[in-house]
mmCIF file of C-alpha atoms in Angstrom:
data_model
loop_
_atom_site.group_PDB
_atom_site.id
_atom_site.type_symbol
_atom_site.label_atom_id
_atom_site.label_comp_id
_atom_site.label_asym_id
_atom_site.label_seq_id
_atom_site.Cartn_x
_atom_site.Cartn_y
_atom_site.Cartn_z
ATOM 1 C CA UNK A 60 1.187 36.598 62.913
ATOM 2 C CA UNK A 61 2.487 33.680 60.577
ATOM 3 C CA UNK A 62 2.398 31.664 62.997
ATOM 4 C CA UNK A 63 -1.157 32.350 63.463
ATOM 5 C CA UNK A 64 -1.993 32.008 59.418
ATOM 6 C CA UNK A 65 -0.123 28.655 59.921
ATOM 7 C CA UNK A 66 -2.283 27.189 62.818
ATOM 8 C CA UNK A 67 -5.538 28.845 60.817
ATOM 9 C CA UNK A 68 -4.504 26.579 57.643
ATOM 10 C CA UNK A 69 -3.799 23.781 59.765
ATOM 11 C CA UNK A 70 -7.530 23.779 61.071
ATOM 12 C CA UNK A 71 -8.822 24.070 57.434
ATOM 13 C CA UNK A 72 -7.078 21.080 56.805
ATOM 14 C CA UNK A 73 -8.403 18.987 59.208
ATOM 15 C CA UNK A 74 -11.680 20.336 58.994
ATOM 16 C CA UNK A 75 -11.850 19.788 55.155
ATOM 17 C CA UNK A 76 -9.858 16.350 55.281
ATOM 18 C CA UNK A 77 -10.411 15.044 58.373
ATOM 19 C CA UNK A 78 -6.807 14.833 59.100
ATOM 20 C CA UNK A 79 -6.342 13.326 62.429
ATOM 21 C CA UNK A 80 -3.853 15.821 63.659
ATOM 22 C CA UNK A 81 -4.535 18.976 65.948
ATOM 23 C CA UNK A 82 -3.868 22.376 64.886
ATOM 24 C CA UNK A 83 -1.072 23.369 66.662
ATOM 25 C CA UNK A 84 2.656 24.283 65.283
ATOM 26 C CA UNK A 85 4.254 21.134 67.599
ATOM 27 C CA UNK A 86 1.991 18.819 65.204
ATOM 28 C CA UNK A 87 3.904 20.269 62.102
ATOM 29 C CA UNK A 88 5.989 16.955 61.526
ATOM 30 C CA UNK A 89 2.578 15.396 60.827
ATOM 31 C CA UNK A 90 1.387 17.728 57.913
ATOM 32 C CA UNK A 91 4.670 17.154 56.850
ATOM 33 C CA UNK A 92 4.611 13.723 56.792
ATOM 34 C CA UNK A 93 1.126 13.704 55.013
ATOM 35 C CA UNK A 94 2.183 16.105 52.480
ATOM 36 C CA UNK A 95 4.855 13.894 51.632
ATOM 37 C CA UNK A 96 3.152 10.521 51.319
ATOM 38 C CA UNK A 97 0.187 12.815 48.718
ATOM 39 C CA UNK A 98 3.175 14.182 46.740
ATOM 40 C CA UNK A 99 4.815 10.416 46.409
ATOM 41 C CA UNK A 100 1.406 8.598 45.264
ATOM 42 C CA UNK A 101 0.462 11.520 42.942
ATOM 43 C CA UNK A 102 3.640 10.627 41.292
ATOM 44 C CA UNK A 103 3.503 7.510 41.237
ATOM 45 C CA UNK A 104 -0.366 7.559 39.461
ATOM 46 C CA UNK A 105 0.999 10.051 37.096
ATOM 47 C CA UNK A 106 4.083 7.363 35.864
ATOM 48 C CA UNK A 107 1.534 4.947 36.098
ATOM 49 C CA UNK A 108 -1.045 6.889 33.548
ATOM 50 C CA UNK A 109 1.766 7.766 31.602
ATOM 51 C CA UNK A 110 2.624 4.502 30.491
ATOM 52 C CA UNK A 111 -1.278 3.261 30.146
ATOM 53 C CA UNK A 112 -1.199 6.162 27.513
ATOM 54 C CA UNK A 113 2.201 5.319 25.996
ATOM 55 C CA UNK A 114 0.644 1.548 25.535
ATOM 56 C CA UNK A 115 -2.468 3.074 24.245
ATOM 57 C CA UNK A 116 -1.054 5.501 21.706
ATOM 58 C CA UNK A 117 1.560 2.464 20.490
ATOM 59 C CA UNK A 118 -1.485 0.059 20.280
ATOM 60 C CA UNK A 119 -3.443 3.010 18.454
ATOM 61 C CA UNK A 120 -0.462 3.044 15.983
ATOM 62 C CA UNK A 121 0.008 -0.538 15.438
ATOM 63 C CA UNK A 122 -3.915 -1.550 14.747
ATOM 64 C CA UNK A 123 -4.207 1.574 12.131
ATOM 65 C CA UNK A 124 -0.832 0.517 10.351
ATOM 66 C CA UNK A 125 -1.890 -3.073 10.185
ATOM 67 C CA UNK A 126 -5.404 -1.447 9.377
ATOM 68 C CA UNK A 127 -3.962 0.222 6.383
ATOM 69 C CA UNK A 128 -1.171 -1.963 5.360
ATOM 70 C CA UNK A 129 -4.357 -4.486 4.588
ATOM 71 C CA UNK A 130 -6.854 -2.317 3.075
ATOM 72 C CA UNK A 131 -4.074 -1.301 0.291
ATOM 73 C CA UNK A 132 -3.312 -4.962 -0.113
ATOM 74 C CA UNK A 133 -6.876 -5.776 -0.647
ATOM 75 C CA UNK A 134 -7.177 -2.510 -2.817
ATOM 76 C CA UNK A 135 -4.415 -4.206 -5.016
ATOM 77 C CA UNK A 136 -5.526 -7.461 -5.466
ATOM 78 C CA UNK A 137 -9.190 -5.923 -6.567
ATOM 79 C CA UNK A 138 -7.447 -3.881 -8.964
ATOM 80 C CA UNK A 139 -5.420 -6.700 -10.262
ATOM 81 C CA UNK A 140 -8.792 -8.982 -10.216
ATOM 82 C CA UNK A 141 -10.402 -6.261 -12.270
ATOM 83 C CA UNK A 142 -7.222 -6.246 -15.170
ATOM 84 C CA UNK A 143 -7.895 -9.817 -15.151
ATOM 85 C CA UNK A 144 -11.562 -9.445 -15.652
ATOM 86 C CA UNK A 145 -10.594 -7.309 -18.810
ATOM 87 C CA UNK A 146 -8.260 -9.894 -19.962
ATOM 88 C CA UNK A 147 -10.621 -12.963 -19.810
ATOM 89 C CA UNK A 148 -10.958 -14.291 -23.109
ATOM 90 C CA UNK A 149 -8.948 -12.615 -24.785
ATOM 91 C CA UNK A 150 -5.922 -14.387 -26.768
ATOM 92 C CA UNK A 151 -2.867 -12.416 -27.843
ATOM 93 C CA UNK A 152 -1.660 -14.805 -30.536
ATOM 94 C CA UNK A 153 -1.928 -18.229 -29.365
ATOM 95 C CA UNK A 154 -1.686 -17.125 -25.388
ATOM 96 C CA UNK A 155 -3.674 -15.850 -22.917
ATOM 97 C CA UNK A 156 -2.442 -14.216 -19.550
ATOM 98 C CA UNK A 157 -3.095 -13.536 -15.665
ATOM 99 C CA UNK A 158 -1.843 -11.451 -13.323
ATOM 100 C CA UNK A 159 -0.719 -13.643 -10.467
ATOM 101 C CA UNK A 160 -0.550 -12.541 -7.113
ATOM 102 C CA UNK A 161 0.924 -14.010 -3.791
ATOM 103 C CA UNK A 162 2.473 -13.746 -0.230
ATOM 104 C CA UNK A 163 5.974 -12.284 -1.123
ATOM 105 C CA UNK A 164 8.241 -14.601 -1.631
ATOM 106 C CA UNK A 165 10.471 -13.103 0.762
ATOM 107 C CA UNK A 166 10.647 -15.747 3.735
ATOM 108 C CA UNK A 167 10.312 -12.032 6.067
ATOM 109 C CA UNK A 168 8.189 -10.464 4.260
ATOM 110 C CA UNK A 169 5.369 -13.236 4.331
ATOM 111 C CA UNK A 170 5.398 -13.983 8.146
ATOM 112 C CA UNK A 171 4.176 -10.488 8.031
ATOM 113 C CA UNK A 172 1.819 -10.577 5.512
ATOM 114 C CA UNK A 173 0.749 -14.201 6.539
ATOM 115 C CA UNK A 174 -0.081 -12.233 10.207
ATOM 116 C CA UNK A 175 -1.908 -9.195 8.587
ATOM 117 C CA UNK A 176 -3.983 -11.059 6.165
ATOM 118 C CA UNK A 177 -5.546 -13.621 8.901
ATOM 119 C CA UNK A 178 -9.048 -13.341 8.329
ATOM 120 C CA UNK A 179 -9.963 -14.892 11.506
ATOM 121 C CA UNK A 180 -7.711 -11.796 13.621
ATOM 122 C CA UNK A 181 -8.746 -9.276 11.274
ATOM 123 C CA UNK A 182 -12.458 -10.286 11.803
ATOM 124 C CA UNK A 183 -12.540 -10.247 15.491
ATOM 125 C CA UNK A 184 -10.983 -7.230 15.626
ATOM 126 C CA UNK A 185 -8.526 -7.845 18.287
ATOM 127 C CA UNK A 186 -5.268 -8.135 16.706
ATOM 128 C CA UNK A 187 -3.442 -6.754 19.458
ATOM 129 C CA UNK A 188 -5.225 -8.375 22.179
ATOM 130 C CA UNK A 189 -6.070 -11.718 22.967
ATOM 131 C CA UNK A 190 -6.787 -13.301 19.650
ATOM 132 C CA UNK A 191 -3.151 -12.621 18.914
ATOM 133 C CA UNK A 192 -0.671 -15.764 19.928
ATOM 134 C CA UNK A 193 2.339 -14.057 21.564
ATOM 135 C CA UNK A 194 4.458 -15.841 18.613
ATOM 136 C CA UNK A 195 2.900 -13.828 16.486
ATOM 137 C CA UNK A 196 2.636 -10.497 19.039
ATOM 138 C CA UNK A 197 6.392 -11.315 19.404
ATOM 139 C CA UNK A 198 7.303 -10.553 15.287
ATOM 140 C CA UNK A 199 4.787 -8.324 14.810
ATOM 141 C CA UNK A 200 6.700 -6.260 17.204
ATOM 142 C CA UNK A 201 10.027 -6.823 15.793
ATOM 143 C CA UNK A 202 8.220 -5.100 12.656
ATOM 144 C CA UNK A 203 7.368 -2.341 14.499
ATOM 145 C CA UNK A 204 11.006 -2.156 15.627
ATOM 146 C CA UNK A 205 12.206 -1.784 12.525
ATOM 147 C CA UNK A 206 10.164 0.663 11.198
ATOM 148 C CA UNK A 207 10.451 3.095 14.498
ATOM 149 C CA UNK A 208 14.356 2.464 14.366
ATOM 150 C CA UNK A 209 16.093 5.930 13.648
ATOM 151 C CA UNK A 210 19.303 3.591 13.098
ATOM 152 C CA UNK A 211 20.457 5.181 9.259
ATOM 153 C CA UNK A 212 21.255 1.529 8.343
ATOM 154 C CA UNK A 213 17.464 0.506 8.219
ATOM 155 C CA UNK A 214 16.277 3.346 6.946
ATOM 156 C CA UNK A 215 15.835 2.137 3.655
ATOM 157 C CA UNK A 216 14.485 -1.230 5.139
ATOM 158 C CA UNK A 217 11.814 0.857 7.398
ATOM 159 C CA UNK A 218 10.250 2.321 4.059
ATOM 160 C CA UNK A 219 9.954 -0.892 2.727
ATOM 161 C CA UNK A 220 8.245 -2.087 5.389
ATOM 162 C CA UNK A 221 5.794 0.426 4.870
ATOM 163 C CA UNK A 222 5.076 -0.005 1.446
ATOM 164 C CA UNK A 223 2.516 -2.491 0.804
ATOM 165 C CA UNK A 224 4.215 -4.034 -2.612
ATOM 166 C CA UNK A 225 7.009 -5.622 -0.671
ATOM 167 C CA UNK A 226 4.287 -7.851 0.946
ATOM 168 C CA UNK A 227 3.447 -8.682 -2.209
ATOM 169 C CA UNK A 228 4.974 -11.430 -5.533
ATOM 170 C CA UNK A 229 3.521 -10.702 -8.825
ATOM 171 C CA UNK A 230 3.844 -12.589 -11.709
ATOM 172 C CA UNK A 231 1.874 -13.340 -15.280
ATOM 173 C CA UNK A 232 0.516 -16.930 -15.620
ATOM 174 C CA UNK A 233 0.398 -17.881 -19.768
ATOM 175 C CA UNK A 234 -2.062 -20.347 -20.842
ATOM 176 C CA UNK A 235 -1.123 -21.618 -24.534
ATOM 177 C CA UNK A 236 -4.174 -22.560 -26.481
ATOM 178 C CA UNK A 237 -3.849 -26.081 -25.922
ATOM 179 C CA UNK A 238 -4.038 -25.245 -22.159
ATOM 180 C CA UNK A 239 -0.292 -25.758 -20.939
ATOM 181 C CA UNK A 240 0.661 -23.229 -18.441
ATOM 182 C CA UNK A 241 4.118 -21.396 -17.798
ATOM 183 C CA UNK A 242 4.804 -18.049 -15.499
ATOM 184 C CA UNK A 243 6.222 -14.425 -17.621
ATOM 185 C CA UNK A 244 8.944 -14.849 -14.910
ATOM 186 C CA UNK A 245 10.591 -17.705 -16.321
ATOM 187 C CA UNK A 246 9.831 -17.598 -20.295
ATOM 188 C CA UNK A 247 10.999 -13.900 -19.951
ATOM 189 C CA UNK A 248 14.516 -15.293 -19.906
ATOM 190 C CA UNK A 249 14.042 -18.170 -22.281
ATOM 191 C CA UNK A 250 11.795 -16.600 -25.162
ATOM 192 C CA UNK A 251 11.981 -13.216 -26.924
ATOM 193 C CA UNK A 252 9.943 -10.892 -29.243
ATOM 194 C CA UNK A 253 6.043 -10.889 -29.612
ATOM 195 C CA UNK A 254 5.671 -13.607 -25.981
ATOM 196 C CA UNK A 255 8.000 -11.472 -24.390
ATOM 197 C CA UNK A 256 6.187 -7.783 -25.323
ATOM 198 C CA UNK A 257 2.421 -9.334 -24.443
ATOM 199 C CA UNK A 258 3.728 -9.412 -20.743
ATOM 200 C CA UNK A 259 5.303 -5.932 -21.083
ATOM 201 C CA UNK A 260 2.101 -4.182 -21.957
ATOM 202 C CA UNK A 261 -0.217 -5.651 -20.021
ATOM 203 C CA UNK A 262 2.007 -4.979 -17.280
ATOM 204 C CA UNK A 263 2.282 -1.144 -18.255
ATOM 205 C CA UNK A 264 -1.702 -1.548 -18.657
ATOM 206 C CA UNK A 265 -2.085 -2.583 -14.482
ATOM 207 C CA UNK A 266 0.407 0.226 -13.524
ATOM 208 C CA UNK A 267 -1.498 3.084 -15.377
ATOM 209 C CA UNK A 268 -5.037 1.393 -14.160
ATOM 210 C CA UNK A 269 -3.958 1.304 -10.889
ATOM 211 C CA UNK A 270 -3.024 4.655 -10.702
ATOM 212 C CA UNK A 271 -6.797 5.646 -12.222
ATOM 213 C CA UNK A 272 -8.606 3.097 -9.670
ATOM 214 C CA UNK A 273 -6.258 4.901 -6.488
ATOM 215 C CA UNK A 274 -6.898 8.099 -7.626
ATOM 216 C CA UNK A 275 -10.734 7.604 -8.733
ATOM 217 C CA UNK A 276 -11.930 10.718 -6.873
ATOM 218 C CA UNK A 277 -9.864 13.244 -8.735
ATOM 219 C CA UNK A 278 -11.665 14.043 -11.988
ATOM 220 C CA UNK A 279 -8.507 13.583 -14.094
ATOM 221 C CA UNK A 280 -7.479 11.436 -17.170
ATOM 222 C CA UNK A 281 -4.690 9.131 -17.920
ATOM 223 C CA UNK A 282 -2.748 9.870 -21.162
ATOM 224 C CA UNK A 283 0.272 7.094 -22.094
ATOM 225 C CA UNK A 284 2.577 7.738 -24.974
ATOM 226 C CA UNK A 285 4.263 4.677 -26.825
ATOM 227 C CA UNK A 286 6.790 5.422 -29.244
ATOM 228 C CA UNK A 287 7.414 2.595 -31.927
ATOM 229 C CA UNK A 288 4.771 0.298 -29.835
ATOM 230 C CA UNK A 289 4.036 -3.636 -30.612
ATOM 231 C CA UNK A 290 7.444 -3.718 -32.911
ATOM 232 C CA UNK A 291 7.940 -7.426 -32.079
ATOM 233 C CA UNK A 292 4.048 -8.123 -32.058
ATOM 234 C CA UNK A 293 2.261 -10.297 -34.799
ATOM 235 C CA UNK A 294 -1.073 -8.965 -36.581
ATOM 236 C CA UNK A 295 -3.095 -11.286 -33.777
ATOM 237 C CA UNK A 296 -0.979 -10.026 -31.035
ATOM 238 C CA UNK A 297 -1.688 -6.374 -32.081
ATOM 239 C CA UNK A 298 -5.163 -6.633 -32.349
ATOM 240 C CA UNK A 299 -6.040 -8.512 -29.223
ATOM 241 C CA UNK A 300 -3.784 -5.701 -27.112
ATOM 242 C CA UNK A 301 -5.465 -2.868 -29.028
ATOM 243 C CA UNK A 302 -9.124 -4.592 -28.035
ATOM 244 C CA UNK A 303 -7.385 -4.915 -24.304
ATOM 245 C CA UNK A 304 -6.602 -1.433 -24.113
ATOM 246 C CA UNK A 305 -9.419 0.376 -25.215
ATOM 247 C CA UNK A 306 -11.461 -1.319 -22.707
ATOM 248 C CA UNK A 307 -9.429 0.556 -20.244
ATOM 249 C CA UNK A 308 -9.613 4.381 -19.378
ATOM 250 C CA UNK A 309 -6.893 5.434 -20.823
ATOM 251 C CA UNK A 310 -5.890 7.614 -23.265
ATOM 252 C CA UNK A 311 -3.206 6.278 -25.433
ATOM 253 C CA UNK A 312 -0.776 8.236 -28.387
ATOM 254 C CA UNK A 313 1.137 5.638 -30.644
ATOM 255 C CA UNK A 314 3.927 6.377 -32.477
ATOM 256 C CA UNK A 315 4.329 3.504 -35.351
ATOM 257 C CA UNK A 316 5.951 3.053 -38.182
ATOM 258 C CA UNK A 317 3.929 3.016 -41.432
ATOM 259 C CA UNK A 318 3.801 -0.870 -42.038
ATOM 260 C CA UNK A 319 1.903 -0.884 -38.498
ATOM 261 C CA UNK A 320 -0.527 1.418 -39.100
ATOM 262 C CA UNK A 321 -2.895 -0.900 -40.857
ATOM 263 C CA UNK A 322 -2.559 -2.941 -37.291
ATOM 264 C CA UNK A 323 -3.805 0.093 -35.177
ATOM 265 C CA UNK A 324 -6.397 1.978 -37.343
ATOM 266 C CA UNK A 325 -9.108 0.806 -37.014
ATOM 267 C CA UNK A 326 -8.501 1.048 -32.974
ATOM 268 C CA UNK A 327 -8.385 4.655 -32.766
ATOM 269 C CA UNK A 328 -10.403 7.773 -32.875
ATOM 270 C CA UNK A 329 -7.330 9.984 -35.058
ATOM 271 C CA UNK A 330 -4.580 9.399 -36.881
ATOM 272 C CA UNK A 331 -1.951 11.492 -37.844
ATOM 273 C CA UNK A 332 1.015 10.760 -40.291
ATOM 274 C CA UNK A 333 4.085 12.690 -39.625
ATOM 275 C CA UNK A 334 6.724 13.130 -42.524
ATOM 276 C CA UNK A 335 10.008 14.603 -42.096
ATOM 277 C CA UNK A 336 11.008 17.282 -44.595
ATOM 278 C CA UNK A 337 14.613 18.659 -43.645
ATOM 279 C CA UNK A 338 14.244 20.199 -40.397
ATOM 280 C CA UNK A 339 10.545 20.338 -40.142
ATOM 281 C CA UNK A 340 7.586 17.911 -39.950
ATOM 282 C CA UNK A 341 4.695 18.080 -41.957
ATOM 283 C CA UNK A 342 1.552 16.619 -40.013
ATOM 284 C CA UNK A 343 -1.488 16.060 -41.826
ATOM 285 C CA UNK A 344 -4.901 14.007 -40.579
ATOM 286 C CA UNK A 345 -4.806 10.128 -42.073
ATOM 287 C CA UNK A 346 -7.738 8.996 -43.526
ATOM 288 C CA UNK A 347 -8.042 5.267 -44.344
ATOM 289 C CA UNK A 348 -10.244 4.705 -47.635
ATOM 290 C CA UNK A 349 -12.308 1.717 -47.569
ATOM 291 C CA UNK A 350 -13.242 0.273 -51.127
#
């Protein structure tokens, strides 16, 4: 009887494959033989398919990071081109400033961003493919390295890899009004007071715009508290950051002391003085008169 069912399957075979065998139990070595040589190619197209989708899914990965990692670089500098927009024309004091940006000048960090940014790749679309010189294939992938390494020693390297700002130098250029040019970096540690607080706000002005600008869709507002703001500031100073600011969107609350207030007045929709009696505070609405 089974050897009956075997000799009836053996016939289906050949029937259905053409298997040039015959159906009889002495011819058993030959099935065996063919079932062998199916099992050992099916594997071998299986390891084969796996890897064309392992080389898929990594290029997949790579050409949506690089993808990404540009469009937020490109979202930055519009942001930044926009603050700077705001700020033409306007003089704080004797100065007017620019928001500077640039490959990072880490020698690392640019090769990347020197590789991401290439128009002519970018344009073509084939980053990953032919356009691509193997030089640069060859350090792209040593970034990739890095950031799939599960080594705890670049862990903190592997996020800043995938943070666009590290790609990035920033820096305020200061035009003086008879044109001479310096950088924030550098008179930061040579200067102090009112050309040292310009910088500071502006500065605090991109941050807090940014933020709007990346988060345009959510119908919120921006509200930024500065306590004892503009102390080092002159009058012009004052007033051109005051003008600056409320051509932004947001929303700010100063705290000054009273010998400012005539500075900041006239730039704001309510004022409040707060005096200090013991252990309360007495808040009443400030009107200024006008003669």
């Amino acid at each position: 009887r089974a050897e009956s069912d075997v000799v009836n399957l053996m016939r289906q075979y050949i029937t259905n494959y053409h298997f040039g065998a015959a159906p009889d139990i002495s011819e058993l070595i030959e099935f065996e033989k063919e079932y062998n040589l199916i099992n050992d190619n099916n594997l071998m197209r299986y390891e084969q398919e796996a890897i064309d989708l392992r080389r898929a899914s990594e290029t997949g990965f790579r050409e949506e990071f690089v993808g990404k990692l540009r469009a937020s670089i490109e979202a930055a500098q519009i942001q930044i081109a926009e603050l700077n927009q705001a700020l033409k024309g306007k003089r704080f004091g004797t100065d007017s400033y620019e928001i500077i940006t640039r490959p990072s000048d880490n020698p690392e960090f640019k090769t990347y961003y020197d590789i991401i940014m290439d128009s002519d790749a970018i344009t073509k679309h084939t980053l990953f493919t032919e356009n691509l010189s193997k030089r640069k294939e060859v350090v792209l992938m040593e970034l990739f390295n890095k950031i799939a390494s599960f080594d705890p020693e670049n862990d903190k390297f592997a996020l800043q890899f995938l943070d666009y700002r590290y790609y990035m130098s920033y820096d305020i250029e200061v035009t003086s009004e008879n044109g001479n040019k310096s950088y924030f970096s550098k008179v930061s540690k040579e200067k102090s007071g009112g050309e040292t607080q310009v910088p500071f706000y502006i500065v605090i002005a991109a941050s807090f715009q940014q933020l709007l600008s990346k988060n345009k869709r959510i119908d919120a507002g921006c509200m930024v508290l500065f306590d004892e703001a503009f102390n080092n500031m002159d009058e012009s100073r004052i007033d051109a950051m005051m003008k600056f600011y409320n051509s932004l969107s947001i929303q700010l609350f100063i705290a000054v002391p009273p010998q400012r207030v005539s500075n900041i007045v006239n730039y704001v929709t309510t004022s409040l003085a707060i005096v200090k009696d013991n252990d309360f505070a007495i808040v009443e609405a400030f009107k200024r008169e006008v003669a």
